[in-house]
PDB file of C-alpha atoms in Angstrom:
ATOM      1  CA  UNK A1284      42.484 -70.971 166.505  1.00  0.00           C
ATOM      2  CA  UNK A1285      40.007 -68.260 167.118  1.00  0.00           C
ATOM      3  CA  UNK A1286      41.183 -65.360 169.245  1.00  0.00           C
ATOM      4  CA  UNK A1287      39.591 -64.741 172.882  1.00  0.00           C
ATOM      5  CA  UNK A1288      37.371 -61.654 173.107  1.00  0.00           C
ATOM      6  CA  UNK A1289      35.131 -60.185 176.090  1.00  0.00           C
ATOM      7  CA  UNK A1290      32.039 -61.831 173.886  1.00  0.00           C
ATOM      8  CA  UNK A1291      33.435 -65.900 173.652  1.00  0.00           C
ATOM      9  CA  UNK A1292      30.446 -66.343 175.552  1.00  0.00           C
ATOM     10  CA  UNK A1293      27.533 -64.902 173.700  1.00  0.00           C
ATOM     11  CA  UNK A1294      28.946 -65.093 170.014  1.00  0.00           C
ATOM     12  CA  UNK A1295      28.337 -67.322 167.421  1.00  0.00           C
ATOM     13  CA  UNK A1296      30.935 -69.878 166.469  1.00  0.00           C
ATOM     14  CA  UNK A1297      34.040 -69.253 164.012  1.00  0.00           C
ATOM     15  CA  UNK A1298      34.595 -71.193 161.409  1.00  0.00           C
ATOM     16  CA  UNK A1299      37.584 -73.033 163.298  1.00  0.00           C
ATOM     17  CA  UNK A1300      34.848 -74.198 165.924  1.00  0.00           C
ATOM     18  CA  UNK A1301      32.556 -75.967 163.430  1.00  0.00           C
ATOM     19  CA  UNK A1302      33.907 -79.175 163.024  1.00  0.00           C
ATOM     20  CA  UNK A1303      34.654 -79.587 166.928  1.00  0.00           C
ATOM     21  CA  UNK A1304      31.111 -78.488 167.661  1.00  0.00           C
ATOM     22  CA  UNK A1305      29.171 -80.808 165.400  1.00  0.00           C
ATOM     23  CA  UNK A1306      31.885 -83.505 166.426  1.00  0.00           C
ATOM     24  CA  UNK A1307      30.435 -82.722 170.168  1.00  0.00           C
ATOM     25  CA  UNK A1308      26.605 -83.189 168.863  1.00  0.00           C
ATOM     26  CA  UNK A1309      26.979 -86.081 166.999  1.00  0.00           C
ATOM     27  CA  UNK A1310      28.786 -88.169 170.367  1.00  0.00           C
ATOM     28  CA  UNK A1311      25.643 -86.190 172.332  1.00  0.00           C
ATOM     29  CA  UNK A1312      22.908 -88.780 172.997  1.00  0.00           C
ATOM     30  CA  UNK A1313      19.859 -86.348 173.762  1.00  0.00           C
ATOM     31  CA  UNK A1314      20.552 -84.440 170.619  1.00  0.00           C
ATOM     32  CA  UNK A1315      20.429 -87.572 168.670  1.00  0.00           C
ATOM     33  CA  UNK A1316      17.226 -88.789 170.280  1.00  0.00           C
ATOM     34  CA  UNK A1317      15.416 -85.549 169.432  1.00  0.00           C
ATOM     35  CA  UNK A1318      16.227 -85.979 165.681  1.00  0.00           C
ATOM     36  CA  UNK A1319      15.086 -89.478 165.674  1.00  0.00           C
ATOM     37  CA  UNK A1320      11.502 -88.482 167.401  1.00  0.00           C
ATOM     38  CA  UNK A1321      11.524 -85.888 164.764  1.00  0.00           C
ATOM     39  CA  UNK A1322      11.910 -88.386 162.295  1.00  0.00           C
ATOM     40  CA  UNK A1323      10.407 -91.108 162.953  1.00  0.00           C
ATOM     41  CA  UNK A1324       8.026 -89.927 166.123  1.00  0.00           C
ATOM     42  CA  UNK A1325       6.340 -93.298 166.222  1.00  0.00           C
ATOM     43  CA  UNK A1326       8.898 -95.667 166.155  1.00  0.00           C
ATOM     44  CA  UNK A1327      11.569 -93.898 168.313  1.00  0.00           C
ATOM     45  CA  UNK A1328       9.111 -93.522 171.148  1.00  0.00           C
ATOM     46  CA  UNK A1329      10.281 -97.414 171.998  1.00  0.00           C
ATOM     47  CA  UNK A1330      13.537 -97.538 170.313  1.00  0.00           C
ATOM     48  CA  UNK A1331      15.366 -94.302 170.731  1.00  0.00           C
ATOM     49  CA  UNK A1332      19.012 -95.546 171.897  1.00  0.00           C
ATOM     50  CA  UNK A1333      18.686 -97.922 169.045  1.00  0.00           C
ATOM     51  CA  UNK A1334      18.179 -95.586 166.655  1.00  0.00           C
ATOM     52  CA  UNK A1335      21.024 -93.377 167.709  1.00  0.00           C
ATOM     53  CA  UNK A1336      23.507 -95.443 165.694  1.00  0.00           C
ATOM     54  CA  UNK A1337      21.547 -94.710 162.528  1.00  0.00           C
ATOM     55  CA  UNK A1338      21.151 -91.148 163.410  1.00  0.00           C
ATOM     56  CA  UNK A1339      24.538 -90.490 163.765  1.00  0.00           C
ATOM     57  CA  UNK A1340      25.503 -92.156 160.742  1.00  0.00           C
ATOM     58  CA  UNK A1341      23.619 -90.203 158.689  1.00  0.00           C
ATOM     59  CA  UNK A1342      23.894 -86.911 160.304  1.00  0.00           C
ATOM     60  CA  UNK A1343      28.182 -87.795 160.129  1.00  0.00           C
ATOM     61  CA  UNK A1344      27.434 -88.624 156.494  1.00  0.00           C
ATOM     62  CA  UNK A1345      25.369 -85.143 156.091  1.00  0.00           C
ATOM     63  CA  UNK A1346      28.088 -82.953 157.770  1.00  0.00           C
ATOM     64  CA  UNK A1347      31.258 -84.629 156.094  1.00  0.00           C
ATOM     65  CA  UNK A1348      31.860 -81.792 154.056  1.00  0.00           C
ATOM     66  CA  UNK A1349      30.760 -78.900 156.459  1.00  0.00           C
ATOM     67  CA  UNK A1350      33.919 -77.157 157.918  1.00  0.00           C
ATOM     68  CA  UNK A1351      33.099 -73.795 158.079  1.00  0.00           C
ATOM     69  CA  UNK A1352      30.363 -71.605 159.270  1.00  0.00           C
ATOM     70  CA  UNK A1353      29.208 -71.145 155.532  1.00  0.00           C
ATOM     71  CA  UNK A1354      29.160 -74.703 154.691  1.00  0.00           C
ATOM     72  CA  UNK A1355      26.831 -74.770 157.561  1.00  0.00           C
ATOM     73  CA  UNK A1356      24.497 -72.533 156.012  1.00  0.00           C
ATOM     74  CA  UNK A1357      24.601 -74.322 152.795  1.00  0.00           C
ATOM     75  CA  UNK A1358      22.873 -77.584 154.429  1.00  0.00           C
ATOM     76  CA  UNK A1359      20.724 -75.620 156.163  1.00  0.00           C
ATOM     77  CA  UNK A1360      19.330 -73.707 153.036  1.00  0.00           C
ATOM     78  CA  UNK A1361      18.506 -76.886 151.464  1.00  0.00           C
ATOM     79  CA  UNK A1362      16.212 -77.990 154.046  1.00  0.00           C
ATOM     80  CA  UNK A1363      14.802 -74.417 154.468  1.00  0.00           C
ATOM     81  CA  UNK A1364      14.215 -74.808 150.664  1.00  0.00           C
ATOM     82  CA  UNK A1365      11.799 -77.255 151.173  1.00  0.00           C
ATOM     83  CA  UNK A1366      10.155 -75.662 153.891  1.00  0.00           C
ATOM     84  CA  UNK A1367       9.161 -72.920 152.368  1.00  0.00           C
ATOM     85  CA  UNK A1368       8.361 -74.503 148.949  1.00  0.00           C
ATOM     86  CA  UNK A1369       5.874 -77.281 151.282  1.00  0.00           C
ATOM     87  CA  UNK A1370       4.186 -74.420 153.545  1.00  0.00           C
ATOM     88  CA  UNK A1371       4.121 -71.173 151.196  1.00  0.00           C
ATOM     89  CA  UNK A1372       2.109 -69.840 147.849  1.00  0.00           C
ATOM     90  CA  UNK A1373       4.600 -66.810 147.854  1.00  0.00           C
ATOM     91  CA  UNK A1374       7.113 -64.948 149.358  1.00  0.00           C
ATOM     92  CA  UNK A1375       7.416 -61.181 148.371  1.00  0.00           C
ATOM     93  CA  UNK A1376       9.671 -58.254 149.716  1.00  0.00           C
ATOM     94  CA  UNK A1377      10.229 -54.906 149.372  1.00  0.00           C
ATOM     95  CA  UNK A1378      12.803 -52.357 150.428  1.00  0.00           C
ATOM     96  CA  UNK A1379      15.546 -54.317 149.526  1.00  0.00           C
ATOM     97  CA  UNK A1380      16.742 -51.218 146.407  1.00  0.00           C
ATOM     98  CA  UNK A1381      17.513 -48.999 149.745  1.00  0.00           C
ATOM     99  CA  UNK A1382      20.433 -51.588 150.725  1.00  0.00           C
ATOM    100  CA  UNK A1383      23.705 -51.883 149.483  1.00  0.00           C
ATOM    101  CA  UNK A1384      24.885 -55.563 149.989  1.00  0.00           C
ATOM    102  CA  UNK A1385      28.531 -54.682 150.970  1.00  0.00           C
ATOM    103  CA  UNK A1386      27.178 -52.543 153.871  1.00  0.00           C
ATOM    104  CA  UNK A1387      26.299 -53.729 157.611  1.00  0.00           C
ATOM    105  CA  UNK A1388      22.840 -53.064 158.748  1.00  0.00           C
ATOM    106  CA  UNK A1389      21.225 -53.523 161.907  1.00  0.00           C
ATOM    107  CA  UNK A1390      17.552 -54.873 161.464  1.00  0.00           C
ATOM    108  CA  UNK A1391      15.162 -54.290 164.069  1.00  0.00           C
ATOM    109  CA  UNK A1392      12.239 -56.163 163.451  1.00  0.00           C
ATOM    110  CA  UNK A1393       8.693 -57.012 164.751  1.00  0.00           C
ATOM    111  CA  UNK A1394       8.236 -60.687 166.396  1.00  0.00           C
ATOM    112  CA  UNK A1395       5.638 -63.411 165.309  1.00  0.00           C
ATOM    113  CA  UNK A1396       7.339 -66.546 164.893  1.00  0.00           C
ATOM    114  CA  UNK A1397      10.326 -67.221 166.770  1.00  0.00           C
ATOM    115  CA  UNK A1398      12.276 -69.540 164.628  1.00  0.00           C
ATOM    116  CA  UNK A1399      10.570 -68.128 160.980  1.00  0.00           C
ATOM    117  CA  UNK A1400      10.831 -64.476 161.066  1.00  0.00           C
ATOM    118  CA  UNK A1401      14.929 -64.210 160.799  1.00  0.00           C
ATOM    119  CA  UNK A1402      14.613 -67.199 159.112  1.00  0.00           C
ATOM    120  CA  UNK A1403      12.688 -65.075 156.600  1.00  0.00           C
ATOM    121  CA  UNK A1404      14.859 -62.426 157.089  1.00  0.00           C
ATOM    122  CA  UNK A1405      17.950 -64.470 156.627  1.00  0.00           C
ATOM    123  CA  UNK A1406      16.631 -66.444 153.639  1.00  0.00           C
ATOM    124  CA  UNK A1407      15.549 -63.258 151.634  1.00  0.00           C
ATOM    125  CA  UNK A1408      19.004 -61.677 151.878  1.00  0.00           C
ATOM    126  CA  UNK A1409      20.944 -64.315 150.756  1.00  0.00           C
ATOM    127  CA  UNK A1410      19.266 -65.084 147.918  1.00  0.00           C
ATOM    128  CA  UNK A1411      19.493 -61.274 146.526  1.00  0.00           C
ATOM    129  CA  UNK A1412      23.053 -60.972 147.354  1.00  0.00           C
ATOM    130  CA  UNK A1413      23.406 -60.210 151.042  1.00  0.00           C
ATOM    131  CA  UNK A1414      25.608 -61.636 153.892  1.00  0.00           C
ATOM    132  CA  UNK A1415      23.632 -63.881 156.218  1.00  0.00           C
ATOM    133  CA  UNK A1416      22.625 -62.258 159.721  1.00  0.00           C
ATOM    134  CA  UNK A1417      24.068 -62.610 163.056  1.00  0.00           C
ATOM    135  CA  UNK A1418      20.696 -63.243 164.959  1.00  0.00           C
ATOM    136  CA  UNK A1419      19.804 -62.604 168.746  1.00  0.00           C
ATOM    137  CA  UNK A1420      18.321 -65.212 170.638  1.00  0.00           C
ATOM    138  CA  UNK A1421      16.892 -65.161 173.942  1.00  0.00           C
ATOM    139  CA  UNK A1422      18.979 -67.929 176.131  1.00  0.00           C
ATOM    140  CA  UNK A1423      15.520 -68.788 177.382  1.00  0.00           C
ATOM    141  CA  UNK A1424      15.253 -70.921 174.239  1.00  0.00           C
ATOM    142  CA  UNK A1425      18.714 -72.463 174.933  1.00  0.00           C
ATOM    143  CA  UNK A1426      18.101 -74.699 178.191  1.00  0.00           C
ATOM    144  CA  UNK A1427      19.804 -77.873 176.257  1.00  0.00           C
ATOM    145  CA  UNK A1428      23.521 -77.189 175.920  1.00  0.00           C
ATOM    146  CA  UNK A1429      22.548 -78.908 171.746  1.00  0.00           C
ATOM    147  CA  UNK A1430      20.139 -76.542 171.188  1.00  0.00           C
ATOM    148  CA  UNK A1431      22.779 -73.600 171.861  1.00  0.00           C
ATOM    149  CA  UNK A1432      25.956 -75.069 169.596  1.00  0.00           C
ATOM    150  CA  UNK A1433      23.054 -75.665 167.215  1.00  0.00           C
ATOM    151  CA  UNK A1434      22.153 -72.311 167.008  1.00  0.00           C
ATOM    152  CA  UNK A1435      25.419 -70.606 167.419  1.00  0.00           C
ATOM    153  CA  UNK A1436      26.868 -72.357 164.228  1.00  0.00           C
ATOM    154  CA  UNK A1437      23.796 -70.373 162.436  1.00  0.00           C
ATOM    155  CA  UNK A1438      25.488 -67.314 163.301  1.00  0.00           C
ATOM    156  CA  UNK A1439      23.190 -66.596 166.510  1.00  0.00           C
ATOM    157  CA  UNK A1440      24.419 -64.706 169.547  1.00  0.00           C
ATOM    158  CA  UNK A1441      23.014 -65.100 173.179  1.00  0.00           C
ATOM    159  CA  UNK A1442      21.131 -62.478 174.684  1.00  0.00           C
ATOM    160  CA  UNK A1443      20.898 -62.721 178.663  1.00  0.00           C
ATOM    161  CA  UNK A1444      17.359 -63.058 179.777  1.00  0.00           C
ATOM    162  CA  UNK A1445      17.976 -64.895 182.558  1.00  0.00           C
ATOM    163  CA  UNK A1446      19.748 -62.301 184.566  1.00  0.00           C
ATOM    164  CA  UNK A1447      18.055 -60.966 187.506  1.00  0.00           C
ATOM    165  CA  UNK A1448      19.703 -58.102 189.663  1.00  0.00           C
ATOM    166  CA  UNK A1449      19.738 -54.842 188.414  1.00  0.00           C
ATOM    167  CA  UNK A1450      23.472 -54.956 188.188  1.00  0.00           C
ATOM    168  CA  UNK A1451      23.791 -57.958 185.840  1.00  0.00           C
ATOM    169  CA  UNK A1452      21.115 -56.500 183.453  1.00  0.00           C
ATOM    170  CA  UNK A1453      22.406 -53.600 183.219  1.00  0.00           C
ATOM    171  CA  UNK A1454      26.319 -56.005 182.904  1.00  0.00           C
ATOM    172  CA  UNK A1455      24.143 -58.102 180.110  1.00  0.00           C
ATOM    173  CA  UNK A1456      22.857 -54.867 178.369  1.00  0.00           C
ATOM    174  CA  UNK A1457      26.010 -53.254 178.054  1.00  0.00           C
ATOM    175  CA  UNK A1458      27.566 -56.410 176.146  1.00  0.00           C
ATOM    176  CA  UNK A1459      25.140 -57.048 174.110  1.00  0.00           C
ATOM    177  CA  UNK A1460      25.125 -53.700 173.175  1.00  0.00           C
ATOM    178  CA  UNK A1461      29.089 -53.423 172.424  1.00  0.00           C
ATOM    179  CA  UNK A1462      28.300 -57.047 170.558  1.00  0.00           C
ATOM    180  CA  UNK A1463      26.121 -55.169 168.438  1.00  0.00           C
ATOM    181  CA  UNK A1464      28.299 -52.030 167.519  1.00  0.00           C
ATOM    182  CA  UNK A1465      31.149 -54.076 167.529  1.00  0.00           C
ATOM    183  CA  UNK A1466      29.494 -56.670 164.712  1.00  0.00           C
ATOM    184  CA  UNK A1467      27.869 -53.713 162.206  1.00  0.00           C
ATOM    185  CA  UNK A1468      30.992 -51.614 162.343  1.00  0.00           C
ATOM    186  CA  UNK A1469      34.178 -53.378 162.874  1.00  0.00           C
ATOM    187  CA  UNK A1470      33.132 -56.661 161.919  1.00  0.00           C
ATOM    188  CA  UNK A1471      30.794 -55.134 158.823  1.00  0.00           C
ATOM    189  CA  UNK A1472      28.235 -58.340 159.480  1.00  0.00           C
ATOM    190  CA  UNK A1473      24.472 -57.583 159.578  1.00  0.00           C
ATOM    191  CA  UNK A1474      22.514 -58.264 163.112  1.00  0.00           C
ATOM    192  CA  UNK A1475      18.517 -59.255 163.244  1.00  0.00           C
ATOM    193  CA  UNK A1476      17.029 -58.314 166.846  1.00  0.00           C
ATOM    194  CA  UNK A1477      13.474 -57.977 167.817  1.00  0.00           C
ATOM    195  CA  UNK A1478      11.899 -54.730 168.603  1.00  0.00           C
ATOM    196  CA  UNK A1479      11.031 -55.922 172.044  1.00  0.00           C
ATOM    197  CA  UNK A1480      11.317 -59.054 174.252  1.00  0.00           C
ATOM    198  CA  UNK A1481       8.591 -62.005 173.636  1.00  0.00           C
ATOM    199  CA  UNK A1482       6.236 -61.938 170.261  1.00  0.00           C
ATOM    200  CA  UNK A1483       3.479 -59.457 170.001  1.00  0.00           C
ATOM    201  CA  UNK A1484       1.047 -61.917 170.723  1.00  0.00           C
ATOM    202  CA  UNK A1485      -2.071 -58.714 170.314  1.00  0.00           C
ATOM    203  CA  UNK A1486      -0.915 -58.050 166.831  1.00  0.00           C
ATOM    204  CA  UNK A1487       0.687 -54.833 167.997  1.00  0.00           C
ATOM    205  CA  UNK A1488       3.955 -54.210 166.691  1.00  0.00           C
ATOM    206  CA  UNK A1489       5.177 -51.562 169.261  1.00  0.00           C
ATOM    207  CA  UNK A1490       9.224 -51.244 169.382  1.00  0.00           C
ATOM    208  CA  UNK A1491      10.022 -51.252 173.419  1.00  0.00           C
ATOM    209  CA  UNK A1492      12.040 -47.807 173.781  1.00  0.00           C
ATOM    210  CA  UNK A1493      15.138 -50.090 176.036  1.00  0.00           C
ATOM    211  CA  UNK A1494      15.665 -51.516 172.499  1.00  0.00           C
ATOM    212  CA  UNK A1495      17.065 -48.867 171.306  1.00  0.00           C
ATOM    213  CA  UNK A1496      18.365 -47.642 174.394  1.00  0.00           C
ATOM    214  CA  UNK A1497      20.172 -50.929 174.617  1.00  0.00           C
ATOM    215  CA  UNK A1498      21.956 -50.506 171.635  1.00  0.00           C
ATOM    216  CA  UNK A1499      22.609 -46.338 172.108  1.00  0.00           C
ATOM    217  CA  UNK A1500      24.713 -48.101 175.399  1.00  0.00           C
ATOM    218  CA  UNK A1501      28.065 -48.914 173.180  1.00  0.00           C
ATOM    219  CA  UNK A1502      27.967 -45.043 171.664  1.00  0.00           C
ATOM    220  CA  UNK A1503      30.947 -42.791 172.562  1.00  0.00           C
ATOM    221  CA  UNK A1504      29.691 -39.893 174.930  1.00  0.00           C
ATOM    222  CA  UNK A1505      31.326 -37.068 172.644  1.00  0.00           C
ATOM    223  CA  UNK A1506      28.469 -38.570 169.930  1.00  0.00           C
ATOM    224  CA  UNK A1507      25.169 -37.114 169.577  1.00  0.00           C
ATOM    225  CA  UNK A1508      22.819 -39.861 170.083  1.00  0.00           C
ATOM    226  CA  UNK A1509      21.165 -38.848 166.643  1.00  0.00           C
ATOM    227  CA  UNK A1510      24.793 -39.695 165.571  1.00  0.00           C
ATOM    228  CA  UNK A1511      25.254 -42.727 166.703  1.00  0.00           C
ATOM    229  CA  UNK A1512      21.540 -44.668 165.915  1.00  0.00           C
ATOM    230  CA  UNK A1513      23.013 -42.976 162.139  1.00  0.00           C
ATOM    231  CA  UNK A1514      25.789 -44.936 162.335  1.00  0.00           C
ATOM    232  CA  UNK A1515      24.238 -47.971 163.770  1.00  0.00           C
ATOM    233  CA  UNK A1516      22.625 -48.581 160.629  1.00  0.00           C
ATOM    234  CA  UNK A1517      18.884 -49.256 161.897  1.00  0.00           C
ATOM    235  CA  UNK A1518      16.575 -50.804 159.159  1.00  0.00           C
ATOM    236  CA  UNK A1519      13.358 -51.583 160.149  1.00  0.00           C
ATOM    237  CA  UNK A1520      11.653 -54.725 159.522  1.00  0.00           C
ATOM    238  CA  UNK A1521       8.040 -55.468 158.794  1.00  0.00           C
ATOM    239  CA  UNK A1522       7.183 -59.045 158.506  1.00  0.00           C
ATOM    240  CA  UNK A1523       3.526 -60.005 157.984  1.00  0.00           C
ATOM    241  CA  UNK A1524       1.735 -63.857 157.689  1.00  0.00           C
ATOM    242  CA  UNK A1525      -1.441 -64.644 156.122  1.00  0.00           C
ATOM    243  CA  UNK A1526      -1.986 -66.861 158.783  1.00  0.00           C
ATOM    244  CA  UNK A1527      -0.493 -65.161 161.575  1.00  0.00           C
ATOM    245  CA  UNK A1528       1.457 -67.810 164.228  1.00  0.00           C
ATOM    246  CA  UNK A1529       0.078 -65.656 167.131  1.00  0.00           C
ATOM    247  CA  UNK A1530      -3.447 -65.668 165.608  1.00  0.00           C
ATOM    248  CA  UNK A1531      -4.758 -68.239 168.820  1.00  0.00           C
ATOM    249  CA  UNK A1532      -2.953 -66.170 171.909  1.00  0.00           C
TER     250      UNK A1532
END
């Protein structure tokens, strides 16, 4: 049983909450009708509830052996194999000889796509060696309660966009910052976060300076600020598409 911490409520999922969460999304009807219009878009437009059975089944049948957060990962990679090998000529990176895979980095990286460019990051990493990344995720994206246990089995953690009053961003910042240091150095597990809110719709990749004043938040005041971004284990991330998804804004 996983222990209770100050972040149960931004985190991703432990392994022991796997096979209760997809348990939870395959009984959850709206869930299963948004795989079956992705599926079969035509058909389930008039026969949604009765293609839940058949949905489930297969999804149950696709899941049997996925207990942990790793065997999660596993089922996703396959279908992110084919992804990439149906929509891209080539996939090249560099950098990666600066890295040491048993160390915990913190990438900060510029924003196109919003599902693609950790997945990119994510994809690149494990296939050369590297854990998979803990990923921040707006909870603007997470209005159906799915779409969040979806997401937090994939190792992402919450960040509070919806907060309002100056106290509760400042409440919000704080965590997420003491998420962060608390992930790359106790935890040793790598974190992808946009340089700034939103994509950069203008093609200007411009960190916002409350990014990294965010994460500074968690730092001991007897270390040097200098110190503690050294510690933090910043590595910058340039992602570029030949067809860029923010080409028509």
């Amino acid at each position: 049983m996983s222990v209770a911490t100050d972040f149960d409520d931004i985190r991703p999922y432990n392994d022991d909450e796997v096979r209760p969460t997809i348990e939870r999304l395959l009984g959850d009807r709206e869930f299963l009708d948004t795989v079956a219009r992705l599926k079969l878009p035509t058909f389930s437009r008039f026969a949604a509830p009765l293609l839940r059975p058949l949905v489930r089944h297969v999804l149950r049948r696709e899941t049997a052996a996925v207990n942990s957060v790793a065997d999660f990962q596993q089922r996703i990679e396959k279908y992110m194999r084919r992804l990439l090998d149906e929509t891209m000529t080539d996939l090249t990176v560099s950098g990666l000889d600066h890295l040491k895979p048993g160390r915990a980095y913190c990438f900060v990286s510029n924003h196109r796509d919003i599902a693609m460019d950790s997945a990119c990051v994510n994809w690149i990493l494990y296939h050369n060696g590297f854990q998979t990344l803990r990923i921040a995720i707006g909870d603007n994206l997470l209005t159906k309660p799915f779409a969040s246990d979806l997401m937090r089995l994939n190792k992402s953690f919450i960040v509070n966009r919806s907060a309002t009053a100056p106290k509760e961003k400042l409440r919000a910042a704080r965590k997420l910052s003491s998420y962060i240091h608390h992930s790359v150095v106790n935890d040793n597990a790598n974190i992808w976060i946009a340089q700034r809110e939103g994509r950069a719709k203008d093609g200007l990749d411009k960190t916002n300076p409350a990014i990294i004043s965010m994460l500074a938040m968690a730092r001991d005041k007897s270390e040097t600020f200098g110190a503690f971004l050294a510690r933090a284990n910043i590595v910058p991330v340039s992602i570029s598409y030949e067809w860029d998804p923010c080409d028509v804004d």
